[in-house]
Coordinates of C-alpha atoms in Angstrom, one line a residue:
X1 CA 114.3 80.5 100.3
X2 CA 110.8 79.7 99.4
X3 CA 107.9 82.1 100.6
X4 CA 105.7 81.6 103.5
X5 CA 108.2 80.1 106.1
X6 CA 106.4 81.1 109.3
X7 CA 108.8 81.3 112.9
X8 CA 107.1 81.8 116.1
X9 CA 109.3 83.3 119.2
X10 CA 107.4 82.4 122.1
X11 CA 109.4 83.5 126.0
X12 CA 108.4 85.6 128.7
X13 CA 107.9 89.1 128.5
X14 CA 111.8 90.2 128.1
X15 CA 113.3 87.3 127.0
X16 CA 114.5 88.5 124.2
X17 CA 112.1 87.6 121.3
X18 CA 112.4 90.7 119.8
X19 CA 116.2 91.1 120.3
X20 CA 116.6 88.4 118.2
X21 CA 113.9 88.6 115.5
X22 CA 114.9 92.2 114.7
X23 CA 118.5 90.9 114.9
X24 CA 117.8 88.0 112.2
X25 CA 115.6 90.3 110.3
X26 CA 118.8 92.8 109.7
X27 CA 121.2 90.1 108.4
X28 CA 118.7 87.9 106.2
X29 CA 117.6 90.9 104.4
X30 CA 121.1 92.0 103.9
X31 CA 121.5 88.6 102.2
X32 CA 118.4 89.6 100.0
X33 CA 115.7 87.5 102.1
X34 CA 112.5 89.3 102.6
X35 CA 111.1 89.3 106.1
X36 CA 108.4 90.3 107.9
X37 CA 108.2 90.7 111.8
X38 CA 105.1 90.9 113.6
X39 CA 105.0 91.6 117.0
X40 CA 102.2 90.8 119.8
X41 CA 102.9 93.6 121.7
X42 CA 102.5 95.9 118.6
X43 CA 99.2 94.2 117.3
X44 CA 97.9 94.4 121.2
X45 CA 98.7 98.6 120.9
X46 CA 97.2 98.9 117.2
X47 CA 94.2 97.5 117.1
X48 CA 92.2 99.4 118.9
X49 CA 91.2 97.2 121.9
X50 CA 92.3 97.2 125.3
X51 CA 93.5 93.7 126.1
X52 CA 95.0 92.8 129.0
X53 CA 96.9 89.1 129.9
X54 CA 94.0 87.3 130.8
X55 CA 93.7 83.5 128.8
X56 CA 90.7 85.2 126.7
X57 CA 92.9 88.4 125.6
X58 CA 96.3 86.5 125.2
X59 CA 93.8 83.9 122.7
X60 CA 92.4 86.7 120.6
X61 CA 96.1 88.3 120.2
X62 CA 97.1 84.9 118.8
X63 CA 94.4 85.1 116.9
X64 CA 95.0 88.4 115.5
X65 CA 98.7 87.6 115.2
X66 CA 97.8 84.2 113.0
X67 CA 95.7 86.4 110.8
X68 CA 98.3 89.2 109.8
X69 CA 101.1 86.5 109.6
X70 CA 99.2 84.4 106.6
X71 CA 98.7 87.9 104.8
X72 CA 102.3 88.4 105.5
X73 CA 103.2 85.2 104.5
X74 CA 102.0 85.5 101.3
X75 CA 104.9 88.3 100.1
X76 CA 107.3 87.6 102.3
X77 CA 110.0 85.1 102.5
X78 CA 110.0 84.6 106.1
X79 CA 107.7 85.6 108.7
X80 CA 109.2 86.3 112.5
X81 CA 106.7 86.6 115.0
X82 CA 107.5 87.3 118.5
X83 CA 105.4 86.7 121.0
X84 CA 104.3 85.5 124.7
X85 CA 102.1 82.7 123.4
X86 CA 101.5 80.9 126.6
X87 CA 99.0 78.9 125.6
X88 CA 99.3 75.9 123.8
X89 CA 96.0 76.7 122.0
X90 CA 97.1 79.9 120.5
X91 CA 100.4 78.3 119.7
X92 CA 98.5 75.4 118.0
X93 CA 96.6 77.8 116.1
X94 CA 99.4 79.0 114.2
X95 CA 101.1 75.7 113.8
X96 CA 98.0 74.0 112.1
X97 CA 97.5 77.4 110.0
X98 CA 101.1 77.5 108.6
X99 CA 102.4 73.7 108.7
X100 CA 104.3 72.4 107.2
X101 CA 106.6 76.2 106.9
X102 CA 106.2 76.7 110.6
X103 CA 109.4 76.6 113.2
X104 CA 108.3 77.6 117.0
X105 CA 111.3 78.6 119.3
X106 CA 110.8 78.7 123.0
X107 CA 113.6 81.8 124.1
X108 CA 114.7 81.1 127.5
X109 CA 115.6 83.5 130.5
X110 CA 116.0 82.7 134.1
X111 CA 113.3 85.0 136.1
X112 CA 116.1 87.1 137.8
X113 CA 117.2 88.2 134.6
X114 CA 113.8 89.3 133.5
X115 CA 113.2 90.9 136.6
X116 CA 116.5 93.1 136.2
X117 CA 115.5 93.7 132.4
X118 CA 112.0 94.8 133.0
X119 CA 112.4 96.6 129.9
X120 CA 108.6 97.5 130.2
X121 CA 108.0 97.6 133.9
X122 CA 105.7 94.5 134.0
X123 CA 107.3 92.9 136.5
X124 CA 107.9 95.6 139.2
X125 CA 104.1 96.5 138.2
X126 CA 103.2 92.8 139.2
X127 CA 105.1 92.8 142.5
X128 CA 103.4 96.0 143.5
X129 CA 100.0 94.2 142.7
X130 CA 99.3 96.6 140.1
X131 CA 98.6 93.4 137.1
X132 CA 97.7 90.2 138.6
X133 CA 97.5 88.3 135.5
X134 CA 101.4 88.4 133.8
X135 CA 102.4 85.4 132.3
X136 CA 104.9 83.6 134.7
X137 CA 104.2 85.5 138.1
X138 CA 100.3 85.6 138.9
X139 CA 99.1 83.7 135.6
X140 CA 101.1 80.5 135.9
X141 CA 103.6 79.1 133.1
X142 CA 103.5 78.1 129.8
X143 CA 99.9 75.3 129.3

C-alpha cells in the first residue's frame, strides 16, 4: 500500500466510527500495514480547549483533525479518522487537503439505535435539555 491514503468516518455520535476504525486498524496491521487513527473526540479532550458542538467548534476540530492527519499521513500507510464531521465545510477541508488518497464513509444508524447505545450519554443529556446543540437532535443533520 502506498503511504498517505487518508479515510474519513463521518456518523452520528455512536454509530460506530470507532468500532470500525479500531476494528480495521487491528487486522491491516496484522497484515503488516501501518495505520494511524485519529479520533475527534480525542483531539476535542487533548487540546486544551473546551469546545462544544456548535458549527464554529465542530469547524475548528476539523480543522485540527486535518492538521494531525497530514503529519500522520506522512509515516503512516493509512490514516482512519473518525469523526462527526457534519459539515460539508470541514469534510471539504480534508478532501481538498488529502485528494487524490482520500475515501469519506458516511456510517449509518437509525436514531433508536443511537439512543439505546448512548455509549457517552449525549443523547439522554440532550433530551433532558442539558446540550442543545448535538448533531442530529437540536443542531439539524448532516449540511
Amino acid at each position: 500500500m502506498a503511504r498517505g491514503k487518508v479515510i474519513w468516518l463521518t456518523g452520528m455520535s455512536g454509530s460506530g466510527k470507532t468500532t470500525i476504525a479500531s476494528s480495521a486498524g487491528l487486522i491491516l496491521g496484522e497484515m503488516g500495514i501501518s495505520v494511524h487513527q485519529i479520533d475527534g473526540d480525542d483531539v476535542r479532550k487533548s487540546y486544551g480547549r473546551k469546545l462544544g458542538f456548535s458549527r464554529a467548534d465542530i469547524f475548528l476540530n476539523n480543522q485540527t483533525v486535518v492538521q494531525l492527519a497530514d503529519a500522520a499521513r506522512k509515516i503512516s500507510d493509512l490514516v482512519l479518522i473518525t469523526v462527526i464531521g457534519p459539515l460539508n465545510a470541514g469534510r471539504l477541508l480534508a478532501r481538498e487537503a488529502f485528494a487524490p488518497k482520500f475515501s469519506e464513509v458516511y456510517v449509518s444508524a437509525k436514531l433508536d439505535t443511537l439512543h439505546n447505545r448512548d455509549t457517552k450519554g449525549l443523547y439522554s443529556q440532550a433530551a433532558c435539555g442539558e446540550i442543545n446543540d448535538l448533531i442530529g437532535v437540536g443542531n439539524g443533520v448532516y449540511v
